CSV table of C-alpha atoms and ligand atoms in Angstrom, one decimal:
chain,number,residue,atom,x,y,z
A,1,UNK,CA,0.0,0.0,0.0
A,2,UNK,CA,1.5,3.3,-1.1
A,3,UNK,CA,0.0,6.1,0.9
A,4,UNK,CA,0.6,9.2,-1.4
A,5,UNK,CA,-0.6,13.0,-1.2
A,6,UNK,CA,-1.3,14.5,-4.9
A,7,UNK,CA,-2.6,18.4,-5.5
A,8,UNK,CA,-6.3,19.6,-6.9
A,9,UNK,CA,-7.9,22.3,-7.7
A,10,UNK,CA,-11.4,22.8,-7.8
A,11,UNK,CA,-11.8,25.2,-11.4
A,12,UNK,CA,-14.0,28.7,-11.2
A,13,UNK,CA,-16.0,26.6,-13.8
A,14,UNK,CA,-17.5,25.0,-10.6
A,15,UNK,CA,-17.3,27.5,-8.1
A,16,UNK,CA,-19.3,29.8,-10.9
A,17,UNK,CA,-21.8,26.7,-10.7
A,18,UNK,CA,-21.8,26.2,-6.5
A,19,UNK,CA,-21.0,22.7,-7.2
A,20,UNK,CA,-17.6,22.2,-5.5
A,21,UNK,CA,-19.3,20.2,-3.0
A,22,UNK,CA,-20.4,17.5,-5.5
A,23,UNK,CA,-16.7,17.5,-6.9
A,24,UNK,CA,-15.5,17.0,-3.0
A,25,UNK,CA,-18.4,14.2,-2.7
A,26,UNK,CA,-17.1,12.3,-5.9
A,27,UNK,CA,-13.2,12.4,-4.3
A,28,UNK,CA,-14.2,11.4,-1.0
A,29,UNK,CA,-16.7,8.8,-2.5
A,30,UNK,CA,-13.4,7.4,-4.7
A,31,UNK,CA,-11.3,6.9,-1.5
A,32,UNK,CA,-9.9,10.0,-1.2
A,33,UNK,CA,-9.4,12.5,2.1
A,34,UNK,CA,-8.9,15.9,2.1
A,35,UNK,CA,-6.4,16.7,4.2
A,36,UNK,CA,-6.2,20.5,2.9
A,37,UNK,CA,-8.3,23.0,1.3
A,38,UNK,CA,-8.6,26.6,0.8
A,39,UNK,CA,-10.8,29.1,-1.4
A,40,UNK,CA,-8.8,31.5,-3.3
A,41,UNK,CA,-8.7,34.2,-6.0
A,42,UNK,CA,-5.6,33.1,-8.3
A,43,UNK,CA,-3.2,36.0,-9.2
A,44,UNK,CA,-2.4,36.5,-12.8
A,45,UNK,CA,1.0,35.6,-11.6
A,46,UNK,CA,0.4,32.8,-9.8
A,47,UNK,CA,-1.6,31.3,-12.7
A,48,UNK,CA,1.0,31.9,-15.2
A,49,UNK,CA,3.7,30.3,-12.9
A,50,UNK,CA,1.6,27.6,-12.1
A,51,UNK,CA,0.8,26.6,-15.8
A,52,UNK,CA,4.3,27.6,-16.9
A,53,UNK,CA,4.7,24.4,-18.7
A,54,UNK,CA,2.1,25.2,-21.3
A,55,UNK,CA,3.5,29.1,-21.8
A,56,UNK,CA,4.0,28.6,-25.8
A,57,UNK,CA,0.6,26.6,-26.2
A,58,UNK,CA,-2.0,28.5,-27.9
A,59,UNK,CA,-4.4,28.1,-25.4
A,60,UNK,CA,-2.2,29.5,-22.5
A,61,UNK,CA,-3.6,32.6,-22.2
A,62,UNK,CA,-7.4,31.4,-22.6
A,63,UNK,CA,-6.1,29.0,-19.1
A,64,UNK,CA,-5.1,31.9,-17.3
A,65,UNK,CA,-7.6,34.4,-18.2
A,66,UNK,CA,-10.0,31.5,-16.9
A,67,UNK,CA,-8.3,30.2,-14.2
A,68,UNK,CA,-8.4,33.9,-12.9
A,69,UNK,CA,-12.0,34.5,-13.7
A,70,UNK,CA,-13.6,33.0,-10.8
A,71,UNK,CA,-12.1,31.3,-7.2
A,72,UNK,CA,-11.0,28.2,-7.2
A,73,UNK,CA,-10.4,25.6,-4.6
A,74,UNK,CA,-6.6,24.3,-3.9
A,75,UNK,CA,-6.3,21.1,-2.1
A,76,UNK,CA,-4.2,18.3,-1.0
A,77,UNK,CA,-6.0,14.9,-1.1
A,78,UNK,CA,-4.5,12.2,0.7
A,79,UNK,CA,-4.9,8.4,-0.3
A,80,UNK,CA,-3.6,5.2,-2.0
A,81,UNK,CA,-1.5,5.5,-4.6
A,82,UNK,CA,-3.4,8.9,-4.6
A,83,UNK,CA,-1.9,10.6,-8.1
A,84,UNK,CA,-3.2,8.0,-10.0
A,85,UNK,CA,-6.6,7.4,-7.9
A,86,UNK,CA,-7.2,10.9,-8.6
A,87,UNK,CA,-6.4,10.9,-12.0
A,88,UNK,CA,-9.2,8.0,-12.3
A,89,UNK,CA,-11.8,9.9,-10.3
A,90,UNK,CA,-11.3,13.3,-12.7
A,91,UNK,CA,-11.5,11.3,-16.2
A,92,UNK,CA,-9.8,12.3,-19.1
A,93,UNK,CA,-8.8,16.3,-20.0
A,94,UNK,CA,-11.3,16.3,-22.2
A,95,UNK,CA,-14.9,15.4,-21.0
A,96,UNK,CA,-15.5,14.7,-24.3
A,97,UNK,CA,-13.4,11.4,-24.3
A,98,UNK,CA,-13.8,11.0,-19.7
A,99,UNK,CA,-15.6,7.8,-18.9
A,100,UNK,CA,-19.0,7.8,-17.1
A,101,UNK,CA,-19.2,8.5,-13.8
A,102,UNK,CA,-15.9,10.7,-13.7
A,103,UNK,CA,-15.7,14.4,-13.0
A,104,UNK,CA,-15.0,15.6,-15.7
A,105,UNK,CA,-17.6,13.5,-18.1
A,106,UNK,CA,-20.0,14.0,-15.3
A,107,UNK,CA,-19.6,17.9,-14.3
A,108,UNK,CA,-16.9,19.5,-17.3
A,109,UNK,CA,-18.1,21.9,-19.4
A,110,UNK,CA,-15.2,21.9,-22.0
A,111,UNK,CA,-11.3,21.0,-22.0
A,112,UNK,CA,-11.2,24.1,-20.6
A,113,UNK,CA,-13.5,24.5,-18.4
A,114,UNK,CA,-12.8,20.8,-17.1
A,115,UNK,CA,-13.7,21.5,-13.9
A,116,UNK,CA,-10.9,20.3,-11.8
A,117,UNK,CA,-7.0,19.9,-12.0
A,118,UNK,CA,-5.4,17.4,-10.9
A,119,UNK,CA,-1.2,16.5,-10.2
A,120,UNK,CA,0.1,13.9,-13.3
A,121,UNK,CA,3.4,12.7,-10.9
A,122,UNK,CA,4.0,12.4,-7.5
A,123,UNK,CA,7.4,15.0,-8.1
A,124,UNK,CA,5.2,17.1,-9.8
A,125,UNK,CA,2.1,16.6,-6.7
A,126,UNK,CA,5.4,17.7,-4.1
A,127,UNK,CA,5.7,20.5,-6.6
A,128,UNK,CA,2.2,22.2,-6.5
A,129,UNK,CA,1.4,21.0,-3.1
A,130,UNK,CA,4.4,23.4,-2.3
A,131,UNK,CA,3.2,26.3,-4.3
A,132,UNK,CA,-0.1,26.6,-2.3
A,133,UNK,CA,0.3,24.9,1.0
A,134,UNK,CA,3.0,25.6,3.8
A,135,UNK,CA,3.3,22.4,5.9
A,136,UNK,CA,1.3,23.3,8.5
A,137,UNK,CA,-2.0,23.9,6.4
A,138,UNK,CA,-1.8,20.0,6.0
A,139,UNK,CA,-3.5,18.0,8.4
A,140,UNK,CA,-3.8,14.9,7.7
B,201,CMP,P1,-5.2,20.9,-16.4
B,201,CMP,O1,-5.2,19.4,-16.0
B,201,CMP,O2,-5.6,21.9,-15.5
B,201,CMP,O3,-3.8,21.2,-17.1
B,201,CMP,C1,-3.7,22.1,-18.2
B,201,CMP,C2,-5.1,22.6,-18.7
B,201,CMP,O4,-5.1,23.3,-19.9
B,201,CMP,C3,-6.0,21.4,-18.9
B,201,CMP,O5,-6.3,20.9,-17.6
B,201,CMP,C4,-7.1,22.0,-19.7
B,201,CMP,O6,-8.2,22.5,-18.9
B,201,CMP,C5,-6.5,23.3,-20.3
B,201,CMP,N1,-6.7,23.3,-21.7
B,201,CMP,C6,-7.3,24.3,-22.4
B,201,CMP,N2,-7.3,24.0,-23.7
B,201,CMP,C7,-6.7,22.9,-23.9
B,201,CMP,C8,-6.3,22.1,-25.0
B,201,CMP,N3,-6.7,22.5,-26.3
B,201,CMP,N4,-5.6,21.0,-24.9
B,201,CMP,C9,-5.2,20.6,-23.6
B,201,CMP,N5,-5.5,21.3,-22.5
B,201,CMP,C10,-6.2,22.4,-22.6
């Protein structure tokens, strides 16, 4: 049993909708526990930082401008081999091509407005976890 923590983020395209309970329903449901969680306004800056992998896509500055729009929810979930779990739970990027019964196929609007984000590695989860949460915000 690998107990692992991964980073989320609960999109504006759901707290636009009030329906970041559902979203926290369908992680807890899929064995996850949130063991962090906080309601914020991104900066431009921390958006762009955050999503600095993507900075020569084409849709980079559509993800900012959105991921600004609204607040969002940052989290740390806590579980079994927790990346991955939550990678399950959310579905694909696009909702379009998420199985039933995920997130994203369930809740998503678009591949943009997907609805939550969710860490691809466990480096990368320490990574983002780091960018939002000092140590003592977790409590697990
Ligand atoms: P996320 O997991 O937050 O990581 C990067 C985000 O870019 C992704 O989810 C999508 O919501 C967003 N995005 C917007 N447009 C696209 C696109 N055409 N292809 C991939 N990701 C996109």
């Amino acid at each position: 049993m690998t107990m692992e923590r991964t980073f989320s983020i609960i999109k504006p395209d759901a707290t636009k909708r009030n329906i970041t309970g559902k979203v926290v329903s369908m992680l807890e449901d899929g064995g996850l526990r949130v063991v962090a969680q906080k309601r914020i306004r991104m900066t431009k800056e921390q958006a762009e930082e955050f999503y600095g992998i993507h900075r020569d896509k084409p849709f980079f500055g559509g993800l900012v401008e959105f991921m600004i729009s609204e607040p969002v929810i940052v989290q740390v979930l806590e579980g079994e081999n927790a990346v991955e779990r939550n990678r399950e739970i959310m579905g694909a990027t696009n909702p379009d091509n998420a199985v039933a019964g995920t997130i994203r196929k369930e809740l998503a609007l678009s591949i943009g407005e997907n609805t939550v984000h969710g860490s691809d590695s466990v480096e990368n989860a320490k990574t983002e976890i780091s960018f939002f949460f000092s140590d003592m915000e977790i409590v697990g």
